[in-house]
DNA sequence: TCTGGGGTCCTAGGACCC
DNA sequence: TCTGGGGTCCTAGGACCC
């Protein structure tokens, strides 16, 4: 029998920013999603100042100034790379591992091998090899391991083994239902009307009621809370869809501008597809007006391709088709994006019998990717895509993934 | 004035078939 | 006037996660 260990990186994005800036240590720091974006990560000190998650940063500007809060713009290539290093570090312990997100992973630990010392060793090694602090929670199911991790974050060791049945029971009595993994805002609202406030209250409801109110999710959550695994340890790790979306600083009404922007998204998305050796059979373009205003407008077009593709011009053509239906001012666009779905392996794609593909030159894309890899993004680009459609506030350097950004130190 | 950007899975209802 | 029943598949939208 195995236990389930969840490793959760503390304040992950904020901690990543601090790795290469010792002067950021023990200072309030937030990572925001753009110039006026929302706060998506906070250091311990920033949390203590009462800055909530997902706060619109412009609303907290004066607090940021008053308290000397360091604000960083997201630097995902850095976070991804640090995440990869953490995985490599954890792999040295040799337990089956399922990576759940950029800052969380589950490990299967055989019952007889679980000790406080093991957990301590894992934490220490990750800290030493990557500079990141972690919280560890152990229990019998993933959902309970999540509960344990929540508890761990309140303990100074940041470790919690929650396997004793009586203790689990006691814990669930006071564990807020909205903190359970899988219970979101909407479900919480529903549950409150039935006076379900703690995890235990949820467990006490009968299955038929739960199925009706929350669907299959509710049943699974309950089963996990009672110690029965409802999710396989290894879940699919293959991407099923891929998106590129952006929210703009100001609204866009000119179709020619949106044309360029979507073309850039397509270029970026197709590069991603080729990097992960995937082709898409379905393609979506969407444009949206601001979600904070009345009269929300949407424009969505989905195309099914005759044959899966990751050849940029295929999608640029579909974009022409979609956007030709619009004229300036039809919609004031605050957010736009594209999505690829029904991804298949690019080496074994199904050909279409009735629409034989015109011979595309995959080498062309290979060369393009190669040149851009070597000489930097957008060295070579399609004329229809804009070179840079937003002035990006600068992120921290790509310390670990870009030769030009490698840190120089004097000793 | 300014409010990420990715993902996954499930469900209800319509279309369609025999 | 009266017009079945059971099944599958597809899709949009909703809920959740980080």
Short mmCIF file of C-alpha atoms (C1' of nucleotides) in Angstrom, two decimals:
data_model
loop_
_atom_site.label_atom_id
_atom_site.label_comp_id
_atom_site.label_asym_id
_atom_site.label_seq_id
_atom_site.Cartn_x
_atom_site.Cartn_y
_atom_site.Cartn_z
CA UNK A 1 0.00 0.00 0.00
CA UNK A 2 1.15 3.50 -0.86
CA UNK A 3 0.68 6.90 0.61
CA UNK A 4 0.20 9.95 -1.50
CA UNK A 5 2.62 12.82 -0.97
CA UNK A 6 1.96 16.25 -2.38
CA UNK A 7 4.90 18.59 -2.84
CA UNK A 8 3.75 22.17 -3.17
CA UNK A 9 6.21 24.98 -3.85
CA UNK A 10 5.72 27.94 -1.55
CA UNK A 11 4.75 31.19 -3.30
CA UNK A 12 6.28 29.66 -6.39
CA UNK A 13 6.52 32.53 -8.89
CA UNK A 14 7.50 34.98 -6.19
CA UNK A 15 10.15 32.58 -4.89
CA UNK A 16 11.55 32.10 -8.41
CA UNK A 17 11.98 35.85 -8.77
CA UNK A 18 13.90 35.96 -5.51
CA UNK A 19 16.36 33.21 -6.45
CA UNK A 20 18.52 35.52 -8.53
CA UNK A 21 17.89 38.59 -6.39
CA UNK A 22 19.09 38.00 -2.87
CA UNK A 23 18.05 41.57 -2.08
CA UNK A 24 14.41 40.50 -2.60
CA UNK A 25 14.61 38.00 0.25
CA UNK A 26 12.20 38.73 3.09
CA UNK A 27 10.70 41.65 1.22
CA UNK A 28 7.11 42.01 0.08
CA UNK A 29 7.06 40.99 -3.58
CA UNK A 30 4.24 40.41 -6.01
CA UNK A 31 4.21 38.96 -9.49
CA UNK A 32 1.67 40.67 -11.73
CA UNK A 33 0.41 39.58 -15.08
CA UNK A 34 1.26 42.78 -16.88
CA UNK A 35 1.58 46.50 -16.42
CA UNK A 36 -1.82 46.94 -14.84
CA UNK A 37 -2.46 43.25 -14.51
CA UNK A 38 -3.64 41.25 -11.60
CA UNK A 39 -1.49 39.83 -8.84
CA UNK A 40 -0.88 36.15 -9.46
CA UNK A 41 1.78 35.44 -6.85
CA UNK A 42 2.81 36.99 -3.56
CA UNK A 43 5.70 36.49 -1.21
CA UNK A 44 4.97 35.70 2.42
CA UNK A 45 5.58 39.33 3.31
CA UNK A 46 3.21 40.56 0.59
CA UNK A 47 0.51 38.23 1.88
CA UNK A 48 1.05 39.65 5.35
CA UNK A 49 0.31 43.13 3.98
CA UNK A 50 -3.15 41.87 3.05
CA UNK A 51 -2.67 41.89 -0.72
CA UNK A 52 -5.16 39.33 -1.97
CA UNK A 53 -4.65 36.85 -4.77
CA UNK A 54 -5.93 38.14 -8.11
CA UNK A 55 -5.95 41.73 -6.88
CA UNK A 56 -6.01 44.30 -9.67
CA UNK A 57 -2.61 45.89 -9.17
CA UNK A 58 -3.77 49.43 -9.97
CA UNK A 59 -6.05 49.26 -6.96
CA UNK A 60 -3.08 48.60 -4.70
CA UNK A 61 -0.65 51.03 -6.25
CA UNK A 62 -0.49 53.32 -3.25
CA UNK A 63 0.04 50.40 -0.89
CA UNK A 64 2.82 49.10 -3.14
CA UNK A 65 4.56 52.46 -2.97
CA UNK A 66 4.01 52.95 0.73
CA UNK A 67 5.29 49.52 1.69
CA UNK A 68 8.04 49.32 -0.93
CA UNK A 69 6.48 46.28 -2.56
CA UNK A 70 8.64 44.84 -5.32
CA UNK A 71 6.52 44.15 -8.40
CA UNK A 72 7.65 41.70 -11.04
CA UNK A 73 6.10 40.89 -14.33
CA UNK A 74 5.56 37.21 -15.08
CA UNK A 75 8.56 35.39 -16.51
CA UNK A 76 7.18 31.99 -17.42
CA UNK A 77 10.28 30.65 -19.09
CA UNK A 78 12.11 31.10 -15.79
CA UNK A 79 9.31 29.44 -13.77
CA UNK A 80 9.07 26.52 -16.18
CA UNK A 81 12.78 25.92 -16.00
CA UNK A 82 12.91 26.06 -12.20
CA UNK A 83 9.94 23.69 -12.14
CA UNK A 84 11.87 21.29 -14.35
CA UNK A 85 14.85 21.43 -11.99
CA UNK A 86 12.63 20.66 -9.04
CA UNK A 87 11.25 17.64 -10.88
CA UNK A 88 14.77 16.44 -11.59
CA UNK A 89 15.69 16.89 -7.96
CA UNK A 90 12.65 14.96 -6.77
CA UNK A 91 13.36 12.22 -9.31
CA UNK A 92 16.59 11.41 -7.47
CA UNK A 93 14.49 9.92 -4.66
CA UNK A 94 13.11 7.35 -7.07
CA UNK A 95 9.40 7.40 -6.21
CA UNK A 96 6.68 7.29 -8.87
CA UNK A 97 5.81 10.90 -9.57
CA UNK A 98 2.92 12.64 -11.22
CA UNK A 99 3.47 16.29 -12.08
CA UNK A 100 0.19 18.05 -11.46
CA UNK A 101 1.10 21.64 -12.23
CA UNK A 102 4.07 23.93 -12.54
CA UNK A 103 4.43 24.09 -8.76
CA UNK A 104 2.88 20.85 -7.51
CA UNK A 105 3.61 17.17 -7.83
CA UNK A 106 2.30 13.97 -6.31
CA UNK A 107 4.55 11.12 -5.21
CA UNK A 108 3.66 7.55 -4.35
CA UNK A 109 5.45 6.55 -1.15
CA UNK A 110 5.31 2.93 0.02
CA UNK A 111 3.83 2.78 3.50
CA UNK A 112 6.93 1.38 5.16
CA UNK A 113 9.19 4.05 3.72
CA UNK A 114 7.29 7.07 4.98
CA UNK A 115 9.16 8.90 7.72
CA UNK A 116 9.50 12.50 8.85
CA UNK A 117 13.14 12.23 7.93
CA UNK A 118 12.34 11.35 4.33
CA UNK A 119 10.11 14.40 4.03
CA UNK A 120 12.74 16.56 5.61
CA UNK A 121 15.35 15.23 3.18
CA UNK A 122 13.14 16.01 0.22
CA UNK A 123 12.51 19.56 1.39
CA UNK A 124 16.17 20.15 2.13
CA UNK A 125 17.39 18.82 -1.19
CA UNK A 126 14.91 20.90 -3.19
CA UNK A 127 15.87 23.98 -1.22
CA UNK A 128 19.55 23.34 -1.66
CA UNK A 129 19.45 22.45 -5.35
CA UNK A 130 16.93 25.03 -6.51
CA UNK A 131 16.46 27.59 -3.74
CA UNK A 132 12.74 26.92 -3.46
CA UNK A 133 10.86 26.23 -0.20
CA UNK A 134 8.16 23.59 -0.29
CA UNK A 135 5.22 22.39 1.78
CA UNK A 136 4.59 18.66 2.01
CA UNK A 137 1.35 16.87 2.79
CA UNK A 138 0.86 13.12 3.04
CA UNK A 139 -2.33 11.12 3.17
CA UNK A 140 -4.12 8.24 1.51
CA UNK A 141 -5.72 10.03 -1.44
CA UNK A 142 -4.86 13.05 -3.54
CA UNK A 143 -7.70 15.13 -2.11
CA UNK A 144 -6.64 14.30 1.46
CA UNK A 145 -3.01 15.02 0.57
CA UNK A 146 -4.23 18.44 -0.55
CA UNK A 147 -5.91 18.88 2.83
CA UNK A 148 -2.70 17.83 4.57
CA UNK A 149 -0.71 20.36 2.55
CA UNK A 150 -3.07 23.16 3.57
CA UNK A 151 -2.41 22.19 7.18
CA UNK A 152 1.32 21.93 6.54
CA UNK A 153 1.47 25.55 5.44
CA UNK A 154 0.43 26.58 8.95
CA UNK A 155 3.15 24.54 10.66
CA UNK A 156 6.73 25.79 10.93
CA UNK A 157 8.20 22.58 9.48
CA UNK A 158 5.75 22.88 6.58
CA UNK A 159 5.15 19.14 6.67
CA UNK A 160 2.01 17.26 7.63
CA UNK A 161 1.39 13.55 7.74
CA UNK A 162 -2.35 12.99 7.91
CA UNK A 163 -2.94 9.26 8.01
CA UNK A 164 -4.44 8.49 11.41
CA UNK A 165 -8.16 7.91 10.95
CA UNK A 166 -9.23 9.70 14.10
CA UNK A 167 -7.08 12.67 13.19
CA UNK A 168 -8.49 12.78 9.65
CA UNK A 169 -11.97 12.75 11.13
CA UNK A 170 -11.20 15.56 13.53
CA UNK A 171 -9.56 17.59 10.79
CA UNK A 172 -12.48 17.28 8.38
CA UNK A 173 -14.90 18.50 11.06
CA UNK A 174 -13.34 21.94 10.97
CA UNK A 175 -11.92 21.98 7.45
CA UNK A 176 -13.86 24.62 5.45
CA UNK A 177 -15.73 23.08 2.57
CA UNK A 178 -14.59 25.82 0.18
CA UNK A 179 -10.95 24.88 0.79
CA UNK A 180 -11.45 21.38 -0.55
CA UNK A 181 -9.78 20.63 -3.85
CA UNK A 182 -12.51 20.64 -6.49
CA UNK A 183 -14.97 22.84 -4.63
CA UNK A 184 -14.97 26.20 -6.36
CA UNK A 185 -16.88 29.41 -5.84
CA UNK A 186 -20.09 28.30 -7.49
CA UNK A 187 -20.26 24.95 -5.77
CA UNK A 188 -19.51 26.62 -2.45
CA UNK A 189 -22.47 28.96 -2.95
CA UNK A 190 -24.75 26.02 -3.59
CA UNK A 191 -23.48 24.10 -0.59
CA UNK A 192 -23.95 27.01 1.79
CA UNK A 193 -27.69 27.07 1.03
CA UNK A 194 -27.80 23.49 2.35
CA UNK A 195 -25.76 24.44 5.43
CA UNK A 196 -22.77 22.40 4.30
CA UNK A 197 -19.84 24.27 5.84
CA UNK A 198 -17.15 21.73 6.66
CA UNK A 199 -15.70 18.77 4.83
CA UNK A 200 -17.44 16.57 7.37
CA UNK A 201 -20.82 18.15 6.55
CA UNK A 202 -20.20 17.23 2.94
CA UNK A 203 -19.36 13.64 3.84
CA UNK A 204 -22.58 13.37 5.82
CA UNK A 205 -24.77 14.13 2.80
CA UNK A 206 -26.21 11.19 0.95
CA UNK A 207 -24.71 10.28 -2.42
CA UNK A 208 -27.87 10.83 -4.43
CA UNK A 209 -28.18 14.36 -3.15
CA UNK A 210 -24.53 15.04 -3.98
CA UNK A 211 -24.81 13.57 -7.44
CA UNK A 212 -27.80 15.73 -8.16
CA UNK A 213 -26.31 18.92 -6.76
CA UNK A 214 -22.67 18.60 -7.79
CA UNK A 215 -22.56 15.90 -10.41
CA UNK A 216 -19.96 13.20 -10.57
CA UNK A 217 -17.32 15.59 -9.20
CA UNK A 218 -19.08 15.80 -5.85
CA UNK A 219 -19.20 12.04 -5.52
CA UNK A 220 -15.54 11.68 -6.36
CA UNK A 221 -14.52 14.38 -3.92
CA UNK A 222 -16.48 12.69 -1.14
CA UNK A 223 -15.04 9.32 -1.92
CA UNK A 224 -11.52 10.78 -1.81
CA UNK A 225 -12.22 12.51 1.50
CA UNK A 226 -13.30 9.20 2.98
CA UNK A 227 -10.00 7.65 1.96
CA UNK A 228 -11.03 5.89 -1.24
CA UNK A 229 -9.10 6.89 -4.34
CA UNK A 230 -11.38 8.24 -7.05
CA UNK A 231 -8.64 9.43 -9.37
CA UNK A 232 -5.92 7.30 -10.87
CA UNK A 233 -2.48 8.27 -9.59
CA UNK A 234 -1.16 8.89 -13.09
CA UNK A 235 -3.43 11.05 -15.15
CA UNK A 236 -2.98 11.95 -18.76
CA UNK A 237 -0.03 14.18 -19.31
CA UNK A 238 -0.52 14.76 -23.00
CA UNK A 239 -1.86 18.16 -23.95
CA UNK A 240 -5.23 17.98 -25.59
CA UNK A 241 -5.48 21.60 -26.54
CA UNK A 242 -3.32 24.65 -26.76
CA UNK A 243 -4.18 28.34 -26.61
CA UNK A 244 -2.63 31.72 -27.10
CA UNK A 245 -4.60 34.58 -25.62
CA UNK A 246 -3.93 38.14 -24.55
CA UNK A 247 -5.77 40.93 -22.82
CA UNK A 248 -4.93 44.36 -24.21
CA UNK A 249 -4.25 47.54 -22.31
CA UNK A 250 -6.70 49.48 -24.46
CA UNK A 251 -9.59 48.36 -26.59
CA UNK A 252 -8.98 47.66 -30.23
CA UNK A 253 -11.58 48.40 -32.90
CA UNK A 254 -9.54 48.34 -36.09
CA UNK A 255 -9.78 45.03 -37.88
CA UNK A 256 -6.41 45.56 -39.55
CA UNK A 257 -4.79 45.72 -36.08
CA UNK A 258 -6.57 42.64 -34.85
CA UNK A 259 -5.55 40.89 -38.05
CA UNK A 260 -1.89 41.42 -37.24
CA UNK A 261 -2.35 40.40 -33.65
CA UNK A 262 -4.14 37.16 -34.48
CA UNK A 263 -1.47 36.42 -37.06
CA UNK A 264 1.16 36.73 -34.32
CA UNK A 265 -0.86 34.39 -32.09
CA UNK A 266 -1.05 31.87 -34.90
CA UNK A 267 2.69 32.08 -35.48
CA UNK A 268 3.36 31.58 -31.78
CA UNK A 269 0.80 28.79 -31.45
CA UNK A 270 2.08 26.88 -34.46
CA UNK A 271 5.62 27.13 -33.15
CA UNK A 272 4.43 25.63 -29.88
CA UNK A 273 2.62 22.86 -31.74
CA UNK A 274 5.73 21.99 -33.71
CA UNK A 275 7.88 22.07 -30.60
CA UNK A 276 5.71 19.44 -28.91
CA UNK A 277 5.29 17.47 -32.16
CA UNK A 278 1.58 18.00 -32.44
CA UNK A 279 -0.85 18.91 -35.16
CA UNK A 280 -4.32 20.31 -34.58
CA UNK A 281 -7.51 19.21 -36.27
CA UNK A 282 -9.59 22.07 -34.94
CA UNK A 283 -8.89 25.77 -34.76
CA UNK A 284 -10.76 28.55 -32.97
CA UNK A 285 -10.43 32.33 -33.08
CA UNK A 286 -12.16 34.41 -30.46
CA UNK A 287 -12.52 38.11 -29.76
CA UNK A 288 -14.12 39.54 -26.64
CA UNK A 289 -15.02 42.93 -25.29
CA UNK A 290 -14.17 43.90 -21.70
CA UNK A 291 -15.70 41.65 -19.12
CA UNK A 292 -16.03 44.56 -16.72
CA UNK A 293 -18.44 46.46 -18.93
CA UNK A 294 -22.07 45.97 -19.89
CA UNK A 295 -23.05 44.72 -23.33
CA UNK A 296 -20.40 42.10 -23.54
CA UNK A 297 -19.63 41.17 -27.11
CA UNK A 298 -18.12 37.98 -28.42
CA UNK A 299 -16.96 36.80 -31.79
CA UNK A 300 -15.98 33.15 -32.05
CA UNK A 301 -15.21 31.09 -35.13
CA UNK A 302 -14.23 27.44 -35.08
CA UNK A 303 -12.90 25.53 -38.05
CA UNK A 304 -12.39 21.84 -38.50
CA UNK A 305 -9.47 21.12 -40.78
CA UNK A 306 -9.58 18.56 -43.55
CA UNK A 307 -6.42 17.17 -42.09
CA UNK A 308 -4.52 18.01 -38.88
CA UNK A 309 -1.84 20.64 -39.36
CA UNK A 310 0.81 22.73 -37.67
CA UNK A 311 1.74 24.57 -40.85
CA UNK A 312 1.40 28.26 -40.05
CA UNK A 313 -0.01 29.40 -43.43
CA UNK A 314 -2.96 26.99 -43.10
CA UNK A 315 -4.16 28.89 -40.07
CA UNK A 316 -3.31 32.33 -41.42
CA UNK A 317 -5.70 31.56 -44.27
CA UNK A 318 -8.47 30.58 -41.89
CA UNK A 319 -7.86 33.79 -40.00
CA UNK A 320 -8.41 35.78 -43.23
CA UNK A 321 -11.66 33.97 -43.73
CA UNK A 322 -12.88 34.55 -40.19
CA UNK A 323 -11.94 38.20 -39.88
CA UNK A 324 -13.23 39.19 -43.32
CA UNK A 325 -16.66 38.89 -41.76
CA UNK A 326 -15.93 41.85 -39.50
CA UNK A 327 -15.56 45.55 -40.08
CA UNK A 328 -13.99 48.28 -37.95
CA UNK A 329 -16.00 49.00 -34.84
CA UNK A 330 -18.16 45.88 -34.91
CA UNK A 331 -16.68 44.93 -31.58
CA UNK A 332 -14.28 46.71 -29.26
CA UNK A 333 -11.78 44.06 -28.47
CA UNK A 334 -10.22 43.83 -25.06
CA UNK A 335 -9.15 40.23 -25.17
CA UNK A 336 -8.45 37.94 -28.08
CA UNK A 337 -7.03 34.53 -28.66
CA UNK A 338 -6.74 31.39 -30.67
CA UNK A 339 -7.05 27.77 -29.68
CA UNK A 340 -5.95 24.51 -31.21
CA UNK A 341 -7.71 21.31 -30.23
CA UNK A 342 -7.88 17.67 -31.21
CA UNK A 343 -4.14 17.51 -31.15
CA UNK A 344 -2.50 14.48 -32.70
CA UNK A 345 1.04 13.27 -32.99
CA UNK A 346 2.58 15.08 -35.95
CA UNK A 347 4.37 11.96 -37.14
CA UNK A 348 1.26 9.89 -37.51
CA UNK A 349 -1.53 12.09 -38.74
CA UNK A 350 -4.54 10.83 -40.55
CA UNK A 351 -4.66 11.93 -44.19
CA UNK A 352 -7.90 12.98 -45.77
CA UNK A 353 -8.96 10.79 -48.67
CA UNK A 354 -11.22 13.38 -50.25
CA UNK A 355 -9.09 16.46 -49.82
CA UNK A 356 -5.62 15.32 -50.68
CA UNK A 357 -3.25 17.82 -49.18
CA UNK A 358 -1.37 20.08 -51.49
CA UNK A 359 2.24 19.28 -50.90
CA UNK A 360 3.27 21.51 -48.05
CA UNK A 361 6.83 21.98 -47.32
CA UNK A 362 7.45 21.05 -43.70
CA UNK A 363 11.08 21.95 -44.19
CA UNK A 364 10.07 25.55 -44.55
CA UNK A 365 8.71 25.54 -40.99
CA UNK A 366 11.73 23.65 -39.73
CA UNK A 367 14.05 26.25 -41.14
CA UNK A 368 11.94 29.06 -39.75
CA UNK A 369 11.93 27.52 -36.26
CA UNK A 370 15.63 26.87 -36.46
CA UNK A 371 16.50 30.44 -37.40
CA UNK A 372 14.28 31.88 -34.69
CA UNK A 373 15.75 29.52 -32.12
CA UNK A 374 19.20 30.58 -33.05
CA UNK A 375 18.81 34.29 -33.58
CA UNK A 376 15.88 35.07 -31.32
CA UNK A 377 12.13 35.23 -31.51
CA UNK A 378 10.60 36.78 -34.62
CA UNK A 379 13.88 37.15 -36.47
CA UNK A 380 11.98 35.54 -39.30
CA UNK A 381 8.26 36.10 -39.32
CA UNK A 382 5.22 36.19 -41.55
CA UNK A 383 4.53 39.59 -43.08
CA UNK A 384 0.96 39.50 -41.82
CA UNK A 385 1.97 39.26 -38.17
CA UNK A 386 2.84 42.31 -36.18
CA UNK A 387 6.35 42.55 -34.92
CA UNK A 388 5.33 43.44 -31.44
CA UNK A 389 1.78 44.42 -30.74
CA UNK A 390 2.13 45.42 -27.13
CA UNK A 391 4.85 47.13 -25.29
CA UNK A 392 5.67 44.52 -22.74
CA UNK A 393 6.83 45.72 -19.39
CA UNK A 394 10.12 44.02 -18.82
CA UNK A 395 10.24 40.74 -16.97
CA UNK A 396 13.16 39.54 -14.97
CA UNK A 397 15.93 38.02 -17.07
CA UNK A 398 15.81 34.45 -18.34
CA UNK A 399 18.66 33.52 -16.04
CA UNK A 400 18.54 29.82 -16.73
CA UNK A 401 17.36 29.52 -20.31
CA UNK A 402 18.99 32.29 -22.30
CA UNK A 403 22.75 32.63 -22.82
CA UNK A 404 22.62 36.43 -22.87
CA UNK A 405 20.88 36.54 -19.50
CA UNK A 406 23.21 34.32 -17.53
CA UNK A 407 24.21 35.95 -14.30
CA UNK A 408 27.74 37.24 -13.97
CA UNK A 409 29.24 37.18 -10.52
CA UNK A 410 32.45 38.53 -9.16
CA UNK A 411 34.45 36.53 -6.68
"C1'" DT B 1 -7.92 55.08 -17.05
"C1'" DC B 2 -5.92 50.37 -15.59
"C1'" DT B 3 -8.74 43.73 -13.99
"C1'" DG B 4 -3.45 36.66 -16.82
"C1'" DG B 5 -3.24 33.04 -19.41
"C1'" DG B 6 -3.25 28.95 -19.64
"C1'" DG B 7 -5.51 24.08 -19.05
"C1'" DT B 8 -9.14 19.81 -17.94
"C1'" DC B 9 -13.48 17.40 -17.46
"C1'" DC B 10 -18.56 16.98 -17.24
"C1'" DT B 11 -23.36 17.78 -18.54
"C1'" DA B 12 -27.63 18.82 -20.77
"C1'" DG B 13 -29.92 19.04 -24.77
"C1'" DG B 14 -30.37 18.64 -29.66
"C1'" DA B 15 -29.69 15.94 -33.80
"C1'" DC B 16 -29.84 11.84 -35.68
"C1'" DC B 17 -30.38 6.83 -36.24
"C1'" DC B 18 -33.02 2.42 -36.32
"C1'" DT C 1 -57.40 13.42 -34.54
"C1'" DC C 2 -54.21 9.90 -33.56
"C1'" DT C 3 -47.74 9.72 -34.38
"C1'" DG C 4 -42.56 5.07 -29.88
"C1'" DG C 5 -38.77 4.12 -27.64
"C1'" DG C 6 -34.19 3.55 -27.17
"C1'" DG C 7 -29.77 4.49 -28.32
"C1'" DT C 8 -25.44 7.32 -29.76
"C1'" DC C 9 -22.93 11.31 -30.95
"C1'" DC C 10 -21.94 16.10 -30.92
"C1'" DT C 11 -21.69 20.67 -29.03
"C1'" DA C 12 -21.76 24.67 -26.18
"C1'" DG C 13 -21.36 26.10 -21.91
"C1'" DG C 14 -20.23 25.62 -17.17
"C1'" DA C 15 -17.44 24.21 -13.49
"C1'" DC C 16 -13.04 23.45 -11.76
"C1'" DC C 17 -7.71 23.81 -11.41
"C1'" DC C 18 -3.02 26.42 -11.21
#
